[in-house]
XYZ file of C-alpha atoms in Angstrom:
571
model
C 34.845 23.580 -28.253
C 36.350 22.555 -30.951
C 34.478 22.116 -34.111
C 34.594 18.930 -35.884
C 33.387 17.797 -39.409
C 34.517 14.269 -39.048
C 31.263 12.044 -38.379
C 31.094 9.401 -35.276
C 30.645 6.450 -38.055
C 33.641 7.470 -40.207
C 35.821 7.328 -36.903
C 34.619 4.427 -35.317
C 34.951 2.807 -38.971
C 38.546 3.867 -39.185
C 39.712 3.121 -35.685
C 38.148 -0.726 -37.035
C 35.728 -0.275 -33.723
C 32.780 -1.301 -36.038
C 32.539 -2.930 -39.404
C 31.134 -1.510 -42.165
C 27.991 -3.846 -42.158
C 27.577 -2.686 -38.224
C 27.584 0.604 -38.813
C 25.149 0.387 -42.467
C 22.536 -1.040 -40.066
C 23.348 1.548 -37.580
C 22.597 3.942 -40.028
C 19.556 2.874 -41.450
C 17.962 2.573 -37.831
C 19.164 6.118 -36.931
C 17.415 7.405 -40.288
C 13.740 5.575 -39.064
C 14.400 6.286 -35.320
C 16.383 9.138 -34.903
C 18.973 9.494 -32.323
C 22.503 9.317 -31.946
C 24.605 7.266 -33.974
C 26.443 6.220 -31.282
C 23.603 4.892 -29.097
C 22.032 3.087 -32.332
C 25.395 0.934 -32.339
C 25.294 0.251 -28.326
C 21.588 -1.094 -28.554
C 22.815 -3.461 -31.587
C 25.528 -4.705 -29.647
C 28.031 -3.208 -31.859
C 29.823 -1.480 -29.087
C 30.036 -1.249 -25.743
C 28.646 1.779 -23.710
C 32.097 2.270 -22.252
C 33.915 1.645 -25.620
C 31.888 4.255 -27.358
C 33.095 6.650 -24.721
C 36.914 6.316 -24.723
C 36.396 6.614 -28.301
C 34.252 9.785 -27.939
C 36.482 11.047 -25.689
C 39.393 10.603 -27.206
C 38.603 11.646 -30.612
C 36.593 15.170 -29.461
C 39.149 15.664 -26.379
C 35.691 15.791 -23.781
C 35.379 13.712 -20.859
C 32.892 10.970 -20.413
C 30.871 11.634 -16.734
C 29.481 9.230 -14.898
C 25.799 11.207 -13.781
C 24.999 8.979 -10.992
C 27.806 10.064 -8.918
C 27.935 13.637 -10.333
C 27.090 16.146 -8.231
C 25.331 19.377 -10.090
C 25.059 22.897 -8.900
C 21.277 23.345 -7.554
C 20.959 27.386 -9.176
C 21.707 25.762 -12.932
C 18.073 25.088 -13.221
C 17.455 28.467 -14.460
C 20.448 28.384 -16.634
C 18.956 26.015 -18.860
C 15.129 25.125 -18.947
C 13.628 21.771 -18.721
C 12.216 22.014 -22.390
C 15.605 23.138 -24.159
C 17.347 20.322 -21.929
C 15.096 17.757 -22.886
C 15.190 18.647 -26.843
C 19.104 18.645 -26.816
C 19.539 15.714 -24.494
C 21.861 18.105 -22.357
C 22.503 18.607 -18.759
C 24.164 21.582 -17.073
C 26.605 20.333 -14.608
C 28.506 23.415 -12.922
C 30.609 26.853 -14.092
C 34.274 27.342 -13.963
C 34.960 31.196 -14.702
C 32.911 32.182 -17.249
C 32.388 28.934 -19.132
C 29.280 26.337 -18.245
C 30.130 22.963 -18.329
C 26.919 21.182 -20.252
C 26.594 16.953 -20.699
C 25.303 16.158 -24.087
C 24.144 12.929 -25.464
C 26.473 13.743 -28.647
C 29.468 16.088 -28.766
C 29.361 16.225 -32.005
C 26.444 17.921 -32.152
C 27.447 21.369 -33.433
C 23.221 22.687 -33.233
C 23.066 21.870 -29.651
C 25.933 23.768 -28.824
C 24.483 26.809 -30.761
C 21.338 26.719 -29.351
C 22.502 26.682 -25.719
C 25.142 28.792 -26.203
C 22.264 31.440 -27.216
C 20.258 30.953 -24.868
C 22.985 31.096 -22.324
C 24.634 34.002 -23.531
C 27.876 32.500 -23.398
C 30.521 29.857 -24.739
C 30.364 26.105 -23.075
C 32.344 23.413 -22.328
C 30.937 20.343 -23.513
C 31.267 16.486 -21.739
C 30.158 13.080 -22.862
C 27.232 11.145 -21.175
C 25.384 8.233 -22.675
C 21.648 9.239 -23.617
C 19.923 6.890 -21.286
C 21.742 7.905 -18.511
C 21.344 11.618 -19.489
C 17.617 11.395 -20.392
C 17.085 9.910 -16.513
C 19.378 12.272 -15.222
C 17.620 15.194 -16.344
C 14.103 14.305 -15.399
C 15.802 13.663 -11.561
C 17.931 16.806 -11.738
C 14.690 18.653 -12.348
C 13.023 16.837 -9.445
C 10.856 15.302 -12.864
C 8.759 18.123 -11.632
C 8.757 19.687 -14.970
C 7.803 17.202 -17.081
C 4.884 16.058 -14.947
C 3.936 20.098 -14.692
C 3.910 20.175 -18.625
C 1.844 16.776 -18.744
C -0.639 18.073 -16.151
C -0.806 21.676 -18.165
C -1.477 19.449 -20.993
C -4.409 17.566 -19.614
C -5.777 20.781 -17.861
C -6.231 22.148 -21.443
C -7.837 18.808 -22.402
C -10.096 18.857 -19.118
C -11.877 22.175 -19.999
C -12.554 21.452 -23.633
C -14.585 17.824 -22.412
C -17.551 17.287 -20.336
C -17.241 15.443 -16.363
C -19.342 12.742 -17.621
C -15.910 10.598 -18.744
C -14.475 10.420 -15.234
C -17.801 8.680 -14.397
C -16.816 5.612 -16.548
C -16.683 2.524 -14.598
C -13.739 0.947 -13.285
C -12.393 -1.957 -14.908
C -14.257 -4.824 -13.648
C -10.767 -7.131 -13.667
C -6.990 -6.388 -12.606
C -5.435 -3.460 -11.599
C -5.621 0.231 -13.360
C -2.544 0.089 -15.767
C -0.631 3.449 -15.546
C -0.295 3.428 -19.537
C -3.894 3.067 -19.397
C -4.860 4.702 -23.252
C -8.189 6.208 -22.486
C -9.506 9.660 -23.808
C -10.502 11.453 -20.443
C -7.872 13.526 -19.377
C -8.850 12.957 -15.711
C -8.352 9.176 -15.864
C -4.755 9.672 -17.741
C -4.262 12.462 -14.949
C -4.738 9.968 -11.738
C -2.457 7.324 -13.878
C 0.048 9.949 -14.307
C 0.202 10.963 -10.605
C 0.041 7.564 -9.209
C 2.687 6.188 -11.733
C 5.084 9.360 -11.011
C 4.599 8.188 -7.254
C 5.214 4.845 -7.567
C 8.485 5.644 -9.853
C 9.554 7.609 -6.751
C 9.028 5.223 -4.129
C 6.299 7.170 -2.767
C 4.221 5.685 0.682
C 1.462 8.220 0.538
C 0.341 10.826 -2.146
C -1.837 13.764 -0.843
C -4.625 15.365 -2.578
C -5.063 18.323 -0.755
C -7.710 21.190 -1.826
C -6.817 24.935 -0.581
C -8.328 28.332 -0.841
C -7.786 28.784 -4.276
C -6.014 25.737 -5.793
C -5.038 22.319 -4.697
C -1.666 20.924 -3.189
C 0.306 17.385 -4.126
C 2.478 16.099 -1.499
C 4.502 12.619 -1.847
C 5.447 10.856 1.125
C 9.285 9.923 0.174
C 11.435 8.924 2.626
C 9.034 9.451 5.050
C 9.415 13.459 4.619
C 6.717 15.326 2.395
C 7.881 16.831 -1.004
C 5.448 18.751 -3.324
C 4.631 18.131 -6.729
C 2.803 20.003 -9.849
C -0.740 20.238 -9.320
C -3.661 20.718 -11.617
C -6.296 23.715 -11.068
C -8.769 23.344 -8.678
C -11.417 22.871 -11.519
C -10.275 19.471 -12.110
C -10.443 18.606 -8.051
C -14.584 17.394 -8.329
C -13.256 15.033 -11.251
C -10.013 14.071 -9.853
C -11.604 12.845 -6.675
C -14.870 11.039 -8.518
C -12.320 9.252 -10.485
C -10.411 7.490 -7.420
C -14.123 6.752 -5.581
C -14.765 4.933 -8.781
C -11.297 3.070 -8.862
C -12.065 2.543 -4.944
C -15.215 1.430 -5.471
C -16.991 4.624 -2.881
C -20.058 6.516 -3.478
C -19.121 9.601 -5.858
C -21.987 11.018 -4.794
C -21.424 11.898 -1.057
C -19.089 14.233 0.006
C -20.283 14.906 3.717
C -18.693 12.121 5.320
C -15.483 10.505 5.509
C -15.105 7.106 3.151
C -12.151 4.400 2.280
C -11.391 1.970 0.206
C -8.865 0.232 -2.104
C -7.774 -0.652 -5.515
C -4.596 -2.289 -7.620
C -2.552 -0.073 -9.738
C 0.129 -1.087 -12.241
C 3.119 0.754 -13.249
C 4.716 -1.439 -16.289
C 5.607 -4.619 -14.682
C 4.982 -3.298 -10.757
C 1.953 -3.601 -9.277
C 0.997 -2.046 -5.729
C -1.993 -1.750 -3.921
C -3.480 1.730 -3.174
C -5.651 2.169 0.312
C -7.921 5.336 -0.559
C -8.778 7.792 2.442
C -11.553 10.607 1.813
C -12.418 13.192 4.308
C -14.627 15.975 3.960
C -12.394 19.909 4.535
C -13.915 23.343 4.138
C -12.317 23.581 0.935
C -13.221 20.383 -0.654
C -12.193 16.541 -0.079
C -9.046 16.137 0.898
C -7.849 12.467 -0.361
C -4.658 10.175 0.629
C -3.829 7.598 -0.918
C -1.484 5.086 0.812
C 0.587 2.681 -1.580
C 1.589 -0.712 -0.286
C 4.388 -1.898 -2.403
C 4.885 -5.600 -1.609
C 8.045 -5.731 -3.839
C 9.686 -3.689 -1.322
C 9.033 -5.541 1.769
C 11.384 -7.251 3.091
C 9.872 -9.669 5.838
C 13.363 -10.526 7.482
C 15.237 -9.969 10.141
C 18.260 -9.852 8.628
C 17.218 -6.696 6.548
C 15.529 -4.547 8.468
C 17.966 -3.249 10.083
C 18.798 -5.080 13.406
C 22.420 -4.357 14.654
C 23.574 -8.189 15.731
C 22.926 -7.464 19.422
C 19.380 -6.416 18.989
C 18.728 -9.522 16.588
C 19.671 -11.862 19.109
C 17.351 -10.384 21.658
C 14.615 -9.950 19.539
C 15.289 -13.441 18.329
C 15.459 -14.469 22.219
C 11.981 -12.932 22.463
C 9.838 -14.477 19.895
C 11.373 -18.070 20.886
C 9.524 -18.160 23.979
C 6.753 -20.740 23.370
C 4.116 -18.284 24.723
C 4.158 -14.711 25.953
C 3.708 -11.043 24.291
C 5.979 -9.183 22.350
C 5.362 -5.537 21.663
C 6.167 -3.527 18.909
C 5.700 0.091 19.669
C 6.687 3.225 17.805
C 4.777 6.091 16.236
C 2.466 5.495 12.681
C 5.039 4.751 9.925
C 7.840 3.964 11.779
C 8.218 0.208 10.464
C 6.355 -1.882 13.090
C 4.271 -4.222 10.827
C 7.130 -4.983 8.918
C 9.009 -6.266 11.930
C 6.072 -7.994 13.099
C 6.133 -9.842 9.295
C 9.789 -10.507 9.831
C 9.581 -12.116 13.315
C 6.684 -14.518 12.028
C 8.345 -15.258 8.792
C 11.143 -16.161 11.283
C 9.466 -18.392 13.631
C 6.597 -19.561 10.682
C 6.737 -23.505 9.851
C 4.554 -26.391 9.173
C 4.029 -27.187 12.578
C 2.804 -23.929 14.246
C -0.815 -22.585 13.275
C -0.590 -18.795 12.749
C -3.386 -16.501 12.500
C -3.286 -12.674 12.556
C -6.259 -9.885 12.408
C -4.666 -6.745 10.693
C -6.190 -3.595 9.609
C -4.815 -3.745 6.320
C -3.417 -6.561 5.701
C 0.165 -5.420 3.818
C 1.628 -8.338 3.326
C 0.807 -12.029 2.797
C 2.766 -15.036 4.406
C 2.571 -18.748 2.968
C 0.975 -20.797 6.051
C -0.545 -17.918 7.571
C -3.845 -17.283 7.740
C -4.276 -13.604 7.873
C -7.652 -11.976 8.552
C -8.574 -8.228 7.288
C -10.881 -6.160 9.720
C -14.071 -4.986 8.765
C -15.542 -2.690 10.911
C -18.859 -1.961 8.829
C -19.694 -5.852 9.136
C -18.646 -5.471 12.760
C -15.360 -7.831 12.744
C -13.166 -5.675 15.214
C -9.941 -6.580 16.358
C -11.397 -7.332 19.874
C -14.381 -9.628 17.786
C -11.761 -11.445 15.428
C -9.216 -11.920 18.316
C -12.268 -13.933 20.213
C -12.735 -15.902 16.867
C -9.110 -16.872 16.280
C -8.749 -17.833 19.837
C -11.417 -21.087 18.735
C -9.096 -22.015 15.904
C -6.577 -23.838 17.803
C -3.738 -20.990 17.289
C -0.145 -21.350 18.306
C 1.037 -17.774 17.293
C -1.259 -14.246 17.019
C -0.595 -11.290 15.814
C -2.996 -8.392 16.526
C -2.477 -5.605 14.193
C -2.819 -3.010 17.015
C -4.056 -2.635 20.509
C -6.150 -0.081 20.357
C -8.967 -0.237 22.638
C -9.066 -1.608 26.499
C -11.312 -4.981 25.236
C -8.374 -5.690 22.514
C -5.497 -5.074 25.331
C -7.470 -7.588 27.833
C -7.984 -10.316 25.385
C -4.447 -9.919 24.243
C -3.040 -10.451 27.499
C -5.314 -12.980 28.489
C -4.079 -15.229 25.169
C -0.763 -14.528 26.323
C -0.890 -16.012 29.908
C -2.847 -19.365 28.261
C -0.863 -20.795 25.913
C -0.575 -18.550 23.166
C 2.567 -16.116 21.660
C 1.121 -12.920 20.722
C 2.674 -10.210 18.686
C 1.071 -6.736 18.552
C 1.951 -3.021 18.055
C 0.856 0.474 20.447
C 1.908 3.977 19.511
C 4.341 4.744 22.033
C 7.410 6.801 22.419
C 9.452 4.003 23.777
C 9.543 0.255 25.303
C 8.898 1.208 28.758
C 6.031 3.620 27.559
C 4.448 0.401 26.161
C 3.680 -0.877 29.418
C 2.347 2.043 30.785
C 0.111 2.235 27.924
C -1.601 -0.835 28.447
C -2.063 0.414 32.290
C -3.845 3.058 30.763
C -5.935 0.919 28.906
C -7.155 -0.608 31.895
C -4.858 -4.029 32.243
C -4.027 -4.800 35.249
C -0.341 -4.161 36.205
C 0.476 -7.878 37.708
C -0.907 -9.026 34.151
C 1.001 -7.307 32.127
C 4.037 -7.881 34.200
C 3.107 -11.924 33.868
C 2.510 -11.636 29.880
C 5.033 -9.275 28.179
C 8.277 -11.169 27.528
C 9.448 -7.702 25.732
C 9.080 -4.727 23.439
C 10.531 -3.292 20.629
C 10.198 0.238 19.986
C 11.466 1.651 16.768
C 12.149 4.765 14.084
C 12.642 4.701 10.796
C 15.890 6.878 9.371
C 16.722 7.816 5.603
C 19.778 5.967 4.448
C 22.813 8.157 3.102
C 22.880 7.849 -1.023
C 26.230 5.739 -1.067
C 26.984 7.612 -4.773
C 27.459 11.127 -3.088
C 27.866 10.683 0.979
C 30.603 13.058 2.267
C 32.959 11.910 5.437
C 33.602 14.653 8.287
C 35.243 14.341 11.429
C 33.151 14.446 14.297
C 34.171 17.488 16.508
C 33.448 18.459 20.450
C 30.341 20.238 19.849
C 28.575 17.397 17.535
C 29.639 14.695 20.282
C 28.222 16.822 22.724
C 24.892 17.301 21.292
C 24.113 13.810 21.209
C 23.492 13.055 24.160
C 24.308 9.054 24.117
C 25.157 7.024 26.788
C 28.667 5.772 25.084
C 29.330 9.114 23.029
C 31.354 8.309 19.992
C 35.138 9.296 20.227
C 36.183 12.669 19.401
C 37.407 12.352 15.564
C 35.386 9.781 14.872
C 34.581 9.776 10.750
C 30.602 9.658 10.027
C 29.232 11.186 6.839
C 26.995 13.959 5.914
C 24.374 13.779 3.007
C 25.416 15.880 -0.237
C 22.946 15.048 -3.122
C 23.355 14.250 -6.290
C 21.220 12.895 -9.146
C 20.908 9.403 -7.797
C 19.216 10.862 -5.024
C 17.279 13.446 -6.776
C 19.429 15.982 -4.789
C 18.264 14.790 -1.454
C 21.299 12.740 -0.164
C 19.270 9.574 0.831
C 18.033 6.605 -0.570
C 15.858 4.618 1.093
C 15.048 3.458 4.624
C 16.323 1.437 7.906
C 15.208 0.721 11.054
C 16.613 1.893 14.609
C 15.930 -0.078 17.318
C 15.746 -0.184 21.243
C 14.999 -3.933 22.784
C 13.557 -4.268 26.195
C 13.361 -7.596 27.527
C 10.800 -7.995 30.632
C 13.420 -9.777 33.315
C 12.535 -10.718 37.115
C 13.748 -7.659 38.101
C 11.903 -5.366 35.838
C 8.599 -6.864 36.732
C 9.174 -6.336 40.587
C 9.853 -2.838 39.771
C 7.287 -2.378 37.898
C 5.174 -3.996 39.930
C 6.028 -1.690 42.364
C 5.230 1.284 40.602
C 8.877 3.224 40.138
C 9.586 5.572 37.495
C 10.014 5.241 33.941
C 13.258 6.261 34.490
C 14.404 3.389 36.938
C 12.449 1.263 34.568
C 14.465 2.474 31.725
C 17.922 2.114 34.086
C 17.130 -1.465 34.510
C 16.395 -1.750 31.172
C 20.121 -0.516 29.887
C 21.247 -2.539 32.662
C 20.238 -6.042 31.146
C 21.548 -4.474 27.873
C 18.721 -2.200 26.395
C 20.323 0.250 24.112
C 18.402 3.300 23.516
C 16.924 4.527 20.095
C 19.096 7.083 19.591
C 22.226 5.005 20.402
C 21.591 2.734 18.067
C 20.695 5.298 15.406
C 24.590 7.025 16.330
C 26.029 3.277 15.875
C 24.393 3.138 12.263
C 25.665 7.035 11.653
C 29.442 5.428 12.549
C 29.022 3.070 10.355
C 28.008 5.699 7.288
C 24.737 4.023 7.095
C 22.824 7.306 8.034
C 23.630 10.750 9.855
C 23.584 11.864 12.526
C 21.402 14.812 11.857
C 19.122 12.369 10.828
C 18.917 10.662 13.408
C 18.763 13.607 15.999
C 15.733 14.518 13.780
C 13.924 10.987 14.576
C 14.827 10.588 18.547
C 14.588 12.219 21.453
C 17.329 12.674 23.904
C 17.875 10.070 26.502
C 15.358 10.533 28.996
């Protein structure tokens, strides 16, 4: 890299990009705060990020890279360790022959170049990236594990020097726990650190799992569990006790399961945390479910329904009475679909009451009841009480037992529109599951309007997805009703800094909408096989889950690999 003595300030002043007073003010801020001069000018509004990049590129002969869409060779994490990358604001990008390309916030920082070359043992080439983009990219590239591991190591050392009494301080009586709470207890700061990291990564759950000789912490991100740095096992009792205090649980009881909840704020972002603690042979296992209201979109237009399935679902929920079921495994987005349906029909002239466990999202005009088994408020008891409150629409969070199933069906037959969920693999399975729960088939056939089965698939990162051509082997493996044409363009995951090298960002639903038509009722009452019922559903326009997933893959929303991962073959 050429070593030039020209200062950035002199360059920008000579080119007429900034004025002398602007430069003097920026230099004064740099002396007080540190950091590259160019970034000070940008923060002052004296120059835009793009104009600064253009000027630096022209003068120093280096390119400006957009780190949001730049793919980085994963193996380079070992070439430049996190501590060195953070200190010099440097990010390794790729190798070309014997040279390493490195993005720097200041392309004229000779000390940074010398330090990196000394560590790497060879020369480097340099390109420019904005400092704020670079700091975020460094944390994403190193998976946020290195800064988190460093913080946990520091807190572990502090913990060893204090007593365990600090973690038993009472939780704040008002308001949510805050990620930035400045408290002396390392355990408090460790719990806040883990929760703050989970919220920042968009995790739905945090798993704190005791092992024989240590602790494992995993975050569930976009439906998959990923490892996170963990504290030493000696800190586990203190961490569990801190979580119990926050959740208003009994810290002296470690022999039975306990459930609780608390609120948490990371910056301006507030979430609800549902706590579940169970005893295991190596200690207490904790799962924290993060209920992020800001990320819930109770809208039929935003959950992933195709126009075809959306029309069918809208028809189901327009009935004055009957039962609409949403089915799928845990974590497949069933509750979000029910909320979207309720929001669509919610109006001042309808009395809508729900009973849920837990209440995940608050809807105006809707009366929502939280199940409380300890107090005797179950789905069945709550449903009986709701019927005495003159409801038009009832939502039962889940049909778990024969009593709830019977009351829900009877409610649908007596003039109420009932929404609920079941845990089955497909729409046909929901009907047979109700039979297993002891409901008479003729009641099921009369009460049920339709069933929506669903799964969640990960959405391809728009910054780095790669187009590929669908070959004959891949097309044959799909096993769908209408195979896509050979040579069609689909996309596959690649990975970049924006998606933390996963190739995916977020999730969307794939759906199967089964309408209970007169012919389907006849077949169901005649005890036809599931295959026959499915064929009748398809004749009425039902597309199976994998068909909807393949359509979304052809649209570039997700990948075929992701669709195959979450769906089963046509049955």
